[in-house]
Amino acid sequence: MRKVKSTTTFKTQLACFALLAIVTLIRCSPESKEVKYNNSFKPGKICLDTDSVHINAHGGGILYHHKTYYWFGEFKTAGQGGNTAQVGVSCYSSTDLYNWKNEGIALPVSSEPGSDIEKGSVIERPKVIYNEKTGKFVMWFHLELKGQGYEAARTALAVSNNVTGPYTFVKSLRPNAQEWPFDYPEELKNKAYDTELKWWTPDWYKAIDEGMFMQRDFEGGQMARDMQLFVDDDGKAYHIHSSEDNLTLHISELTDDYQDFTGKYIRIFPGGHNEAPALFKKDGIYYLMASGCTGWDPNEARLFDAKSIWGPWKPLGNPCVGEEAHLTFHSQSTYILPVQGKKDAFIYMGDRWTPENPIDGRYIWLPIQFDESGKPVINWYDEWNLSIFDN
Ligand code: GAL
C-alpha cells in the first residue's frame, strides 16, 4: 500500500512539474510574450513594440499606406559608435499609432567595402513616400560616407516595390549641381567672394546671405544633411534639407517619379542655421518646423509659414509653450504626422537623443494644437491620446 501511495505521489508531483514547465515555456517563448496593449502616448518613456522591445526607429518619418502607418527610422545600436549605421533603416507598422509591429530592416547596410551605404557609414533621417505613377516606394535619407565624419553631406535614394522593403540602394548625390536657385538674382551669379572672410562677421553674413557657399558648391552639387520629404496635394514631392554648412535650408522639387531632383530649388533663411526640418500643410498654409544647430543637444525650435512652398517664408517663433519649451521639451523635430480620419490633427514627432547609448533614444510625440490666431502650438503632456483632437 505504502509503495502504491508513494508511486502515486511521485506521479502527481511529476505531472505538476511537467505542467509548470509547459506553462513557463509558453510564457517565455518569444511568440507568446505577454503583449501589453497601448492606448496612449507617453512622451519620453520607453516605447515598446508588440514584441515588448523599445522601438528602434530614430530620426524617423511615417508613411500612411492602405490604412496602415509605416514608421521608418535609424536603427541605432548600443554604446559609442551606435550612431553609425551598423544595421540599416528599420520599419514598424501600426493601424492605431499606439501599437507598433516590428517589420524588420527595410534597408540593410552593405557589407561590400567601398559601397556608399557600407556598414559604418552614417544613415540618418530616412523618409519614405509612395509614388502613385510608378507604384514604387521611394526612400531618401541623409548619408555620410564611412570614415569621413560629416564631410560628404549627401542625400541618398533607395526604392522598393513593397512598403516594408527590402529597399534597393540606387545612388547618393549632392543635389542641384550646376543649378541656380530659381529665384536667384541675375546680378549675383558668379560673383567673386573673399573665401577667407571670418565667420559670423557682418561681411561674412552678407556673403552667406547672397549665396557664397551655394556658389562654392555650384559645380559639384549642394550639401544635403538633415532632410525631410513632403508630398503636396497635387502629388508633387519636395526634398527639404540643411545645406551650405547647415547654415541655409534648401527646398527642392523632385521629379514625377520622386527619384531625382528637377533642378528647381530655393534657399530659405540664409545663415539661419536651421536643421531637422519637418513640414506640414493646413488650410493651404505650409508650416515648416526646424531646430537650431547644436548637434545631439536640444535647442529652441522654430516655426515658419508660407502660402506657397516657394515662399516667401515667414518666421513665427518657437511653437513650443510652457516649461522646457526653450529646449523643445528636450527633443529635436524629425517629422510632423497628419493623423488620418481626424480634422486638423497633426502630431509633432521629435527625438530625444542619447548619443552615449543611441539605442536608448526616446521619442517625443506631442499633439500640434492651434491657438486663437490659428498659430500652431505644442504643449507638453505626460500622457495623451488621439481624443485630444476631438475637442
Ligand atoms: C544633429 C542632427 C542629427 C545628427 C547630429 C549629429 O544636429 O539633427 O540628425 O546629424 O546632428 O551630430
mmCIF file of C-alpha atoms and ligand atoms in Angstrom:
data_model
loop_
_atom_site.group_PDB
_atom_site.id
_atom_site.type_symbol
_atom_site.label_atom_id
_atom_site.label_comp_id
_atom_site.label_asym_id
_atom_site.label_seq_id
_atom_site.Cartn_x
_atom_site.Cartn_y
_atom_site.Cartn_z
ATOM 1 C CA MET A 1 0.000 0.000 0.000
ATOM 2 C CA ARG A 2 2.676 2.423 1.093
ATOM 3 C CA LYS A 3 4.557 1.731 -2.082
ATOM 4 C CA VAL A 4 1.449 2.396 -4.212
ATOM 5 C CA LYS A 5 0.823 5.623 -2.369
ATOM 6 C CA SER A 6 4.369 6.894 -2.839
ATOM 7 C CA THR A 7 4.261 5.993 -6.557
ATOM 8 C CA THR A 8 1.015 7.956 -6.883
ATOM 9 C CA THR A 9 2.557 10.952 -5.072
ATOM 10 C CA PHE A 10 5.590 10.766 -7.316
ATOM 11 C CA LYS A 11 3.370 10.646 -10.428
ATOM 12 C CA THR A 12 1.327 13.595 -9.202
ATOM 13 C CA GLN A 13 4.498 15.556 -8.489
ATOM 14 C CA LEU A 14 5.834 14.701 -11.929
ATOM 15 C CA ALA A 15 2.597 15.825 -13.572
ATOM 16 C CA CYS A 16 2.643 19.095 -11.625
ATOM 17 C CA PHE A 17 6.256 19.674 -12.589
ATOM 18 C CA ALA A 18 5.527 18.980 -16.267
ATOM 19 C CA LEU A 19 2.560 21.322 -16.203
ATOM 20 C CA LEU A 20 4.647 24.044 -14.572
ATOM 21 C CA ALA A 21 7.382 23.545 -17.145
ATOM 22 C CA ILE A 22 4.886 23.831 -20.020
ATOM 23 C CA VAL A 23 3.328 26.978 -18.547
ATOM 24 C CA THR A 24 6.784 28.527 -18.013
ATOM 25 C CA LEU A 25 7.826 27.606 -21.547
ATOM 26 C CA ILE A 26 4.675 29.091 -23.026
ATOM 27 C CA ARG A 27 5.122 32.314 -21.049
ATOM 28 C CA CYS A 28 8.790 32.632 -22.039
ATOM 29 C CA SER A 29 8.617 31.793 -25.741
ATOM 30 C CA PRO A 30 9.006 34.961 -27.839
ATOM 31 C CA GLU A 31 5.719 34.478 -29.733
ATOM 32 C CA SER A 32 3.696 34.342 -26.591
ATOM 33 C CA LYS A 33 5.475 37.112 -24.708
ATOM 34 C CA GLU A 34 2.831 38.996 -22.842
ATOM 35 C CA VAL A 35 1.851 41.857 -25.107
ATOM 36 C CA LYS A 36 0.795 44.997 -23.384
ATOM 37 C CA TYR A 37 -1.761 46.860 -25.394
ATOM 38 C CA ASN A 38 -1.025 50.586 -25.613
ATOM 39 C CA ASN A 39 -3.787 53.140 -25.847
ATOM 40 C CA SER A 40 -1.902 56.359 -25.178
ATOM 41 C CA PHE A 41 1.357 58.181 -25.904
ATOM 42 C CA LYS A 42 3.834 58.717 -23.081
ATOM 43 C CA PRO A 43 6.484 61.057 -24.488
ATOM 44 C CA GLY A 44 9.997 60.338 -23.288
ATOM 45 C CA LYS A 45 9.172 56.926 -21.818
ATOM 46 C CA ILE A 46 10.376 53.607 -23.246
ATOM 47 C CA CYS A 47 8.190 52.921 -26.275
ATOM 48 C CA LEU A 48 7.548 49.192 -26.579
ATOM 49 C CA ASP A 49 6.705 47.469 -29.847
ATOM 50 C CA THR A 50 4.375 44.453 -29.953
ATOM 51 C CA ASP A 51 7.337 42.215 -29.006
ATOM 52 C CA SER A 52 7.833 44.356 -25.875
ATOM 53 C CA VAL A 53 11.104 45.801 -27.197
ATOM 54 C CA HIS A 54 11.898 49.560 -27.243
ATOM 55 C CA ILE A 55 11.216 50.796 -30.780
ATOM 56 C CA ASN A 56 14.399 51.364 -32.753
ATOM 57 C CA ALA A 57 13.481 53.909 -35.442
ATOM 58 C CA HIS A 58 15.189 57.191 -34.616
ATOM 59 C CA GLY A 59 15.143 60.324 -36.776
ATOM 60 C CA GLY A 60 12.126 58.728 -38.354
ATOM 61 C CA GLY A 61 9.191 59.532 -40.538
ATOM 62 C CA ILE A 62 5.852 57.911 -41.278
ATOM 63 C CA LEU A 63 4.104 56.841 -44.452
ATOM 64 C CA TYR A 64 0.385 56.099 -44.386
ATOM 65 C CA HIS A 65 -0.485 53.447 -46.947
ATOM 66 C CA HIS A 66 -3.541 51.192 -47.305
ATOM 67 C CA LYS A 67 -4.937 52.059 -43.881
ATOM 68 C CA THR A 68 -1.625 51.364 -42.141
ATOM 69 C CA TYR A 69 1.062 53.660 -40.775
ATOM 70 C CA TYR A 70 4.658 52.664 -41.547
ATOM 71 C CA TRP A 71 7.355 54.184 -39.352
ATOM 72 C CA PHE A 72 10.862 54.212 -40.845
ATOM 73 C CA GLY A 73 13.886 55.267 -38.834
ATOM 74 C CA GLU A 74 17.535 54.882 -37.988
ATOM 75 C CA PHE A 75 18.286 51.545 -36.359
ATOM 76 C CA LYS A 76 20.733 52.502 -33.624
ATOM 77 C CA THR A 77 22.960 50.191 -31.633
ATOM 78 C CA ALA A 78 24.234 50.372 -28.060
ATOM 79 C CA GLY A 79 27.291 52.258 -26.864
ATOM 80 C CA GLN A 80 29.627 54.733 -28.520
ATOM 81 C CA GLY A 81 29.566 54.230 -32.251
ATOM 82 C CA GLY A 82 25.900 53.266 -32.192
ATOM 83 C CA ASN A 83 25.118 56.371 -34.198
ATOM 84 C CA THR A 84 26.859 54.987 -37.259
ATOM 85 C CA ALA A 85 24.822 52.637 -39.418
ATOM 86 C CA GLN A 86 25.613 49.109 -38.264
ATOM 87 C CA VAL A 87 22.336 47.579 -39.395
ATOM 88 C CA GLY A 88 20.289 49.919 -41.579
ATOM 89 C CA VAL A 89 16.858 51.502 -41.710
ATOM 90 C CA SER A 90 14.122 49.872 -39.662
ATOM 91 C CA CYS A 91 10.398 49.710 -40.304
ATOM 92 C CA TYR A 92 7.419 49.299 -37.962
ATOM 93 C CA SER A 93 3.713 49.179 -38.799
ATOM 94 C CA SER A 94 0.608 50.201 -36.921
ATOM 95 C CA THR A 95 -3.063 50.789 -37.592
ATOM 96 C CA ASP A 96 -3.725 52.847 -34.457
ATOM 97 C CA LEU A 97 -0.416 54.732 -33.876
ATOM 98 C CA TYR A 98 -0.120 53.288 -30.351
ATOM 99 C CA ASN A 99 0.860 49.679 -31.097
ATOM 100 C CA TRP A 100 3.752 49.047 -33.463
ATOM 101 C CA LYS A 101 4.812 45.784 -35.045
ATOM 102 C CA ASN A 102 8.467 45.350 -35.968
ATOM 103 C CA GLU A 103 8.614 44.769 -39.733
ATOM 104 C CA GLY A 104 12.380 44.272 -39.725
ATOM 105 C CA ILE A 105 15.115 46.079 -41.599
ATOM 106 C CA ALA A 106 13.782 47.854 -44.690
ATOM 107 C CA LEU A 107 17.175 48.928 -46.000
ATOM 108 C CA PRO A 108 20.165 46.928 -44.761
ATOM 109 C CA VAL A 109 23.654 48.389 -44.771
ATOM 110 C CA SER A 110 26.064 46.858 -47.275
ATOM 111 C CA SER A 111 28.892 44.544 -46.304
ATOM 112 C CA GLU A 112 30.701 45.446 -49.519
ATOM 113 C CA PRO A 113 33.773 47.638 -48.839
ATOM 114 C CA GLY A 114 33.502 50.952 -50.652
ATOM 115 C CA SER A 115 29.722 50.845 -51.013
ATOM 116 C CA ASP A 116 28.122 54.227 -50.259
ATOM 117 C CA ILE A 117 25.987 52.549 -47.608
ATOM 118 C CA GLU A 118 28.736 50.369 -46.211
ATOM 119 C CA LYS A 119 28.352 49.262 -42.601
ATOM 120 C CA GLY A 120 29.828 52.110 -40.542
ATOM 121 C CA SER A 121 28.567 54.877 -42.806
ATOM 122 C CA VAL A 122 26.068 57.360 -41.349
ATOM 123 C CA ILE A 123 22.452 56.892 -42.415
ATOM 124 C CA GLU A 124 20.121 59.461 -40.887
ATOM 125 C CA ARG A 125 16.547 60.708 -41.030
ATOM 126 C CA PRO A 126 15.170 58.237 -43.622
ATOM 127 C CA LYS A 127 11.811 59.220 -45.123
ATOM 128 C CA VAL A 128 9.620 57.144 -47.441
ATOM 129 C CA ILE A 129 6.964 58.341 -49.863
ATOM 130 C CA TYR A 130 4.784 56.378 -52.282
ATOM 131 C CA ASN A 131 4.713 57.221 -55.946
ATOM 132 C CA GLU A 132 1.240 56.652 -57.429
ATOM 133 C CA LYS A 133 2.525 56.725 -61.022
ATOM 134 C CA THR A 134 5.261 54.114 -60.672
ATOM 135 C CA GLY A 135 3.783 52.140 -57.761
ATOM 136 C CA LYS A 136 7.174 52.328 -56.063
ATOM 137 C CA PHE A 137 8.078 53.242 -52.509
ATOM 138 C CA VAL A 138 10.811 55.850 -52.555
ATOM 139 C CA MET A 139 13.186 56.356 -49.637
ATOM 140 C CA TRP A 140 15.560 59.324 -49.322
ATOM 141 C CA PHE A 141 17.943 59.707 -46.423
ATOM 142 C CA HIS A 142 20.929 61.728 -45.265
ATOM 143 C CA LEU A 143 24.129 59.830 -45.980
ATOM 144 C CA GLU A 144 27.666 60.344 -44.739
ATOM 145 C CA LEU A 145 30.315 58.098 -46.256
ATOM 146 C CA LYS A 146 32.216 55.768 -43.984
ATOM 147 C CA GLY A 147 35.215 57.300 -42.253
ATOM 148 C CA GLN A 148 34.540 60.839 -43.438
ATOM 149 C CA GLY A 149 32.709 62.269 -40.447
ATOM 150 C CA TYR A 150 30.012 64.607 -41.725
ATOM 151 C CA GLU A 151 32.040 65.878 -44.687
ATOM 152 C CA ALA A 152 30.212 64.104 -47.515
ATOM 153 C CA ALA A 153 26.817 65.767 -46.814
ATOM 154 C CA ARG A 154 24.905 63.718 -49.373
ATOM 155 C CA THR A 155 21.343 62.657 -49.876
ATOM 156 C CA ALA A 156 20.675 59.082 -50.949
ATOM 157 C CA LEU A 157 17.923 57.143 -52.675
ATOM 158 C CA ALA A 158 16.613 53.594 -52.234
ATOM 159 C CA VAL A 159 13.443 52.125 -53.780
ATOM 160 C CA SER A 160 11.195 49.146 -53.282
ATOM 161 C CA ASN A 161 8.041 47.572 -54.688
ATOM 162 C CA ASN A 162 6.961 46.671 -51.159
ATOM 163 C CA VAL A 163 6.332 49.172 -48.447
ATOM 164 C CA THR A 164 8.279 47.270 -45.792
ATOM 165 C CA GLY A 165 11.128 46.531 -48.199
ATOM 166 C CA PRO A 166 13.695 45.321 -48.843
ATOM 167 C CA TYR A 167 14.696 48.640 -50.412
ATOM 168 C CA THR A 168 17.408 48.645 -53.051
ATOM 169 C CA PHE A 169 20.027 51.346 -52.786
ATOM 170 C CA VAL A 170 20.122 53.369 -56.020
ATOM 171 C CA LYS A 171 22.517 56.308 -55.633
ATOM 172 C CA SER A 172 23.773 59.096 -53.430
ATOM 173 C CA LEU A 173 24.411 62.636 -54.556
ATOM 174 C CA ARG A 174 24.762 66.274 -53.746
ATOM 175 C CA PRO A 175 21.676 67.798 -55.321
ATOM 176 C CA ASN A 176 21.222 70.603 -57.811
ATOM 177 C CA ALA A 177 24.714 70.560 -59.310
ATOM 178 C CA GLN A 178 25.124 73.469 -61.736
ATOM 179 C CA GLU A 179 21.668 74.795 -60.960
ATOM 180 C CA TRP A 180 20.901 78.253 -59.631
ATOM 181 C CA PRO A 181 18.027 78.665 -57.170
ATOM 182 C CA PHE A 182 15.195 79.674 -59.484
ATOM 183 C CA ASP A 183 14.666 82.995 -57.726
ATOM 184 C CA TYR A 184 18.370 83.851 -57.574
ATOM 185 C CA PRO A 185 19.207 87.399 -58.669
ATOM 186 C CA GLU A 186 20.975 87.521 -62.013
ATOM 187 C CA GLU A 187 23.496 90.080 -60.777
ATOM 188 C CA LEU A 188 24.765 87.746 -58.019
ATOM 189 C CA LYS A 189 25.545 84.819 -60.310
ATOM 190 C CA ASN A 190 29.283 84.099 -60.370
ATOM 191 C CA LYS A 191 30.099 86.980 -58.034
ATOM 192 C CA ALA A 192 33.633 86.692 -56.628
ATOM 193 C CA TYR A 193 33.761 86.297 -52.840
ATOM 194 C CA ASP A 194 36.586 86.527 -50.376
ATOM 195 C CA THR A 195 36.527 82.944 -49.099
ATOM 196 C CA GLU A 196 38.800 83.919 -46.203
ATOM 197 C CA LEU A 197 36.120 86.059 -44.581
ATOM 198 C CA LYS A 198 35.953 85.491 -40.843
ATOM 199 C CA TRP A 199 32.816 83.555 -39.827
ATOM 200 C CA TRP A 200 29.990 85.442 -38.088
ATOM 201 C CA THR A 201 31.252 88.904 -39.050
ATOM 202 C CA PRO A 202 28.803 91.273 -40.813
ATOM 203 C CA ASP A 203 30.674 90.917 -44.130
ATOM 204 C CA TRP A 204 30.572 87.129 -43.831
ATOM 205 C CA TYR A 205 26.836 87.176 -43.055
ATOM 206 C CA LYS A 206 26.206 89.328 -46.093
ATOM 207 C CA ALA A 207 28.212 86.939 -48.270
ATOM 208 C CA ILE A 208 26.335 83.919 -46.862
ATOM 209 C CA ASP A 209 23.048 85.697 -47.420
ATOM 210 C CA GLU A 210 24.000 86.361 -51.018
ATOM 211 C CA GLY A 211 24.956 82.734 -51.567
ATOM 212 C CA MET A 212 28.746 82.477 -51.197
ATOM 213 C CA PHE A 213 28.578 78.821 -50.024
ATOM 214 C CA MET A 214 25.925 77.908 -52.576
ATOM 215 C CA GLN A 215 28.249 79.281 -55.266
ATOM 216 C CA ARG A 216 31.196 77.388 -53.742
ATOM 217 C CA ASP A 217 29.247 74.119 -54.190
ATOM 218 C CA PHE A 218 27.674 75.055 -57.522
ATOM 219 C CA GLU A 219 29.727 72.677 -59.681
ATOM 220 C CA GLY A 220 29.560 69.507 -57.586
ATOM 221 C CA GLY A 221 26.115 69.970 -56.047
ATOM 222 C CA GLN A 222 24.725 71.372 -52.835
ATOM 223 C CA MET A 223 25.396 69.918 -49.398
ATOM 224 C CA ALA A 224 22.454 67.933 -48.001
ATOM 225 C CA ARG A 225 22.313 66.919 -44.338
ATOM 226 C CA ASP A 226 19.177 66.869 -42.115
ATOM 227 C CA MET A 227 16.324 66.256 -44.512
ATOM 228 C CA GLN A 228 12.601 65.871 -44.987
ATOM 229 C CA LEU A 229 10.232 64.872 -47.783
ATOM 230 C CA PHE A 230 6.854 66.421 -48.409
ATOM 231 C CA VAL A 231 4.183 65.335 -50.906
ATOM 232 C CA ASP A 232 1.772 68.122 -51.773
ATOM 233 C CA ASP A 233 -1.937 67.750 -52.585
ATOM 234 C CA ASP A 234 -1.148 67.799 -56.320
ATOM 235 C CA GLY A 235 1.237 64.830 -55.948
ATOM 236 C CA LYS A 236 4.393 66.895 -56.373
ATOM 237 C CA ALA A 237 7.121 65.959 -53.911
ATOM 238 C CA TYR A 238 9.788 68.134 -52.330
ATOM 239 C CA HIS A 239 13.104 67.416 -50.665
ATOM 240 C CA ILE A 240 13.919 69.845 -47.856
ATOM 241 C CA HIS A 241 17.414 69.805 -46.388
ATOM 242 C CA SER A 242 20.056 71.710 -44.449
ATOM 243 C CA SER A 243 22.683 72.918 -46.856
ATOM 244 C CA GLU A 244 25.620 75.329 -47.087
ATOM 245 C CA ASP A 245 27.380 74.007 -43.942
ATOM 246 C CA ASN A 246 23.990 73.747 -42.191
ATOM 247 C CA LEU A 247 23.566 77.491 -42.494
ATOM 248 C CA THR A 248 20.754 77.570 -45.023
ATOM 249 C CA LEU A 249 17.742 75.392 -45.799
ATOM 250 C CA HIS A 250 17.057 74.377 -49.381
ATOM 251 C CA ILE A 251 13.682 73.274 -50.717
ATOM 252 C CA SER A 252 13.972 71.297 -53.944
ATOM 253 C CA GLU A 253 11.393 69.845 -56.275
ATOM 254 C CA LEU A 254 11.618 66.135 -57.076
ATOM 255 C CA THR A 255 10.858 64.656 -60.484
ATOM 256 C CA ASP A 256 7.498 62.975 -61.145
ATOM 257 C CA ASP A 257 8.869 59.562 -60.124
ATOM 258 C CA TYR A 258 10.343 61.139 -56.937
ATOM 259 C CA GLN A 259 13.710 59.586 -57.761
ATOM 260 C CA ASP A 260 15.601 62.691 -58.839
ATOM 261 C CA PHE A 261 15.840 66.457 -58.486
ATOM 262 C CA THR A 262 14.308 68.634 -61.211
ATOM 263 C CA GLY A 263 16.852 71.403 -60.552
ATOM 264 C CA LYS A 264 14.184 73.803 -59.255
ATOM 265 C CA TYR A 265 15.008 74.937 -55.738
ATOM 266 C CA ILE A 266 15.071 77.849 -53.329
ATOM 267 C CA ARG A 267 17.261 78.830 -50.395
ATOM 268 C CA ILE A 268 15.480 79.963 -47.269
ATOM 269 C CA PHE A 269 16.802 81.894 -44.270
ATOM 270 C CA PRO A 270 20.455 82.037 -45.379
ATOM 271 C CA GLY A 271 22.688 81.935 -42.308
ATOM 272 C CA GLY A 272 19.699 80.972 -40.134
ATOM 273 C CA HIS A 273 21.323 77.716 -39.003
ATOM 274 C CA ASN A 274 18.170 75.619 -39.327
ATOM 275 C CA GLU A 275 18.247 71.832 -39.033
ATOM 276 C CA ALA A 276 15.788 68.983 -38.589
ATOM 277 C CA PRO A 277 13.152 70.343 -40.996
ATOM 278 C CA ALA A 278 9.602 68.973 -40.706
ATOM 279 C CA LEU A 279 6.783 70.229 -42.882
ATOM 280 C CA PHE A 280 3.007 70.087 -42.825
ATOM 281 C CA LYS A 281 0.145 71.847 -44.535
ATOM 282 C CA LYS A 282 -3.136 73.066 -43.103
ATOM 283 C CA ASP A 283 -5.831 75.105 -44.852
ATOM 284 C CA GLY A 284 -3.498 75.827 -47.750
ATOM 285 C CA ILE A 285 -0.717 77.160 -45.494
ATOM 286 C CA TYR A 286 2.645 75.397 -45.330
ATOM 287 C CA TYR A 287 4.281 75.166 -41.928
ATOM 288 C CA LEU A 288 7.934 74.317 -41.535
ATOM 289 C CA MET A 289 9.390 73.436 -38.167
ATOM 290 C CA ALA A 290 13.144 73.268 -37.573
ATOM 291 C CA SER A 291 15.745 73.306 -34.838
ATOM 292 C CA GLY A 292 18.931 75.245 -34.385
ATOM 293 C CA CYS A 293 22.314 73.566 -34.820
ATOM 294 C CA THR A 294 23.633 72.121 -31.563
ATOM 295 C CA GLY A 295 24.330 68.537 -32.627
ATOM 296 C CA TRP A 296 22.644 65.973 -30.389
ATOM 297 C CA ASP A 297 21.788 68.603 -27.774
ATOM 298 C CA PRO A 298 18.319 70.085 -27.867
ATOM 299 C CA ASN A 299 17.675 73.740 -28.559
ATOM 300 C CA GLU A 300 14.748 76.034 -29.240
ATOM 301 C CA ALA A 301 12.517 75.045 -32.151
ATOM 302 C CA ARG A 302 11.483 77.486 -34.834
ATOM 303 C CA LEU A 303 8.370 77.574 -36.983
ATOM 304 C CA PHE A 304 7.870 79.283 -40.329
ATOM 305 C CA ASP A 305 4.873 79.585 -42.594
ATOM 306 C CA ALA A 306 4.230 80.337 -46.239
ATOM 307 C CA LYS A 307 1.336 80.425 -48.686
ATOM 308 C CA SER A 308 3.443 78.706 -51.337
ATOM 309 C CA ILE A 309 6.137 76.111 -50.854
ATOM 310 C CA TRP A 310 8.362 78.507 -52.801
ATOM 311 C CA GLY A 311 7.814 81.197 -50.186
ATOM 312 C CA PRO A 312 8.042 83.860 -49.055
ATOM 313 C CA TRP A 313 8.560 82.076 -45.716
ATOM 314 C CA LYS A 314 7.840 83.992 -42.556
ATOM 315 C CA PRO A 315 9.241 83.195 -39.068
ATOM 316 C CA LEU A 316 6.602 82.545 -36.402
ATOM 317 C CA GLY A 317 8.952 81.882 -33.472
ATOM 318 C CA ASN A 318 9.004 78.863 -31.203
ATOM 319 C CA PRO A 319 5.788 76.798 -31.416
ATOM 320 C CA CYS A 320 6.506 75.111 -28.055
ATOM 321 C CA VAL A 321 4.952 76.648 -24.965
ATOM 322 C CA GLY A 322 5.376 76.104 -21.247
ATOM 323 C CA GLU A 323 8.147 74.618 -19.181
ATOM 324 C CA GLU A 324 11.202 73.430 -21.163
ATOM 325 C CA ALA A 325 9.755 74.955 -24.339
ATOM 326 C CA HIS A 326 13.127 76.644 -24.916
ATOM 327 C CA LEU A 327 14.602 73.145 -25.388
ATOM 328 C CA THR A 328 11.695 71.788 -27.440
ATOM 329 C CA PHE A 329 10.962 69.587 -24.393
ATOM 330 C CA HIS A 330 14.448 68.081 -24.788
ATOM 331 C CA SER A 331 13.855 66.941 -28.344
ATOM 332 C CA GLN A 332 14.563 67.755 -31.972
ATOM 333 C CA SER A 333 11.984 67.606 -34.752
ATOM 334 C CA THR A 334 12.000 64.707 -37.180
ATOM 335 C CA TYR A 335 8.503 64.614 -38.703
ATOM 336 C CA ILE A 336 5.018 66.039 -38.460
ATOM 337 C CA LEU A 337 2.394 63.393 -38.928
ATOM 338 C CA PRO A 338 -1.101 64.143 -40.227
ATOM 339 C CA VAL A 339 -3.477 61.821 -38.340
ATOM 340 C CA GLN A 340 -5.845 60.062 -40.722
ATOM 341 C CA GLY A 341 -9.568 60.466 -40.271
ATOM 342 C CA LYS A 342 -9.304 63.434 -37.922
ATOM 343 C CA LYS A 343 -9.597 67.047 -38.949
ATOM 344 C CA ASP A 344 -6.624 69.353 -38.335
ATOM 345 C CA ALA A 345 -4.860 66.632 -36.376
ATOM 346 C CA PHE A 346 -1.073 66.645 -36.556
ATOM 347 C CA ILE A 347 1.499 65.023 -34.320
ATOM 348 C CA TYR A 348 4.891 66.559 -33.653
ATOM 349 C CA MET A 349 7.474 63.763 -33.716
ATOM 350 C CA GLY A 350 10.813 64.552 -32.114
ATOM 351 C CA ASP A 351 13.877 62.667 -30.959
ATOM 352 C CA ARG A 352 15.389 62.896 -27.517
ATOM 353 C CA TRP A 353 18.880 61.759 -28.485
ATOM 354 C CA THR A 354 21.125 59.787 -26.134
ATOM 355 C CA PRO A 355 24.407 59.817 -28.092
ATOM 356 C CA GLU A 356 26.330 57.936 -25.363
ATOM 357 C CA ASN A 357 23.939 54.999 -25.844
ATOM 358 C CA PRO A 358 21.983 55.786 -29.014
ATOM 359 C CA ILE A 359 19.689 52.748 -28.859
ATOM 360 C CA ASP A 360 18.090 54.254 -25.750
ATOM 361 C CA GLY A 361 16.983 57.450 -27.553
ATOM 362 C CA ARG A 362 13.392 58.419 -26.741
ATOM 363 C CA TYR A 363 10.505 59.570 -28.876
ATOM 364 C CA ILE A 364 8.694 62.763 -28.060
ATOM 365 C CA TRP A 365 5.314 62.755 -29.755
ATOM 366 C CA LEU A 366 3.022 65.651 -28.924
ATOM 367 C CA PRO A 367 -0.182 66.989 -30.449
ATOM 368 C CA ILE A 368 0.010 70.142 -32.516
ATOM 369 C CA GLN A 369 -2.781 72.447 -31.452
ATOM 370 C CA PHE A 370 -3.806 75.822 -32.819
ATOM 371 C CA ASP A 371 -4.194 78.996 -30.748
ATOM 372 C CA GLU A 372 -6.964 81.614 -31.255
ATOM 373 C CA SER A 373 -4.958 83.237 -34.041
ATOM 374 C CA GLY A 374 -4.560 79.870 -35.764
ATOM 375 C CA LYS A 375 -0.855 79.595 -34.946
ATOM 376 C CA PRO A 376 0.366 76.030 -34.307
ATOM 377 C CA VAL A 377 1.433 75.458 -30.704
ATOM 378 C CA ILE A 378 2.929 72.476 -28.925
ATOM 379 C CA ASN A 379 2.279 71.823 -25.247
ATOM 380 C CA TRP A 380 3.805 69.122 -23.112
ATOM 381 C CA TYR A 381 1.649 66.198 -21.958
ATOM 382 C CA ASP A 382 2.974 63.363 -19.772
ATOM 383 C CA GLU A 383 0.358 61.153 -21.360
ATOM 384 C CA TRP A 384 -2.217 61.784 -24.056
ATOM 385 C CA ASN A 385 -4.265 60.073 -26.724
ATOM 386 C CA LEU A 386 -5.850 60.883 -30.051
ATOM 387 C CA SER A 387 -9.125 62.005 -28.473
ATOM 388 C CA ILE A 388 -7.322 65.290 -27.779
ATOM 389 C CA PHE A 389 -8.032 66.157 -31.389
ATOM 390 C CA ASP A 390 -11.790 65.743 -30.923
ATOM 391 C CA ASN A 391 -12.059 68.799 -28.684
HETATM 392 C C1 GAL B 1 22.103 66.848 -35.374
HETATM 393 C C2 GAL B 1 21.255 66.277 -36.470
HETATM 394 C C3 GAL B 1 21.234 64.791 -36.305
HETATM 395 C C4 GAL B 1 22.680 64.302 -36.374
HETATM 396 C C5 GAL B 1 23.513 65.021 -35.333
HETATM 397 C C6 GAL B 1 24.984 64.628 -35.410
HETATM 398 O O1 GAL B 1 22.135 68.225 -35.408
HETATM 399 O O2 GAL B 1 19.967 66.807 -36.415
HETATM 400 O O3 GAL B 1 20.438 64.200 -37.286
HETATM 401 O O4 GAL B 1 23.181 64.561 -37.645
HETATM 402 O O5 GAL B 1 23.409 66.402 -35.500
HETATM 403 O O6 GAL B 1 25.732 65.404 -34.516
#
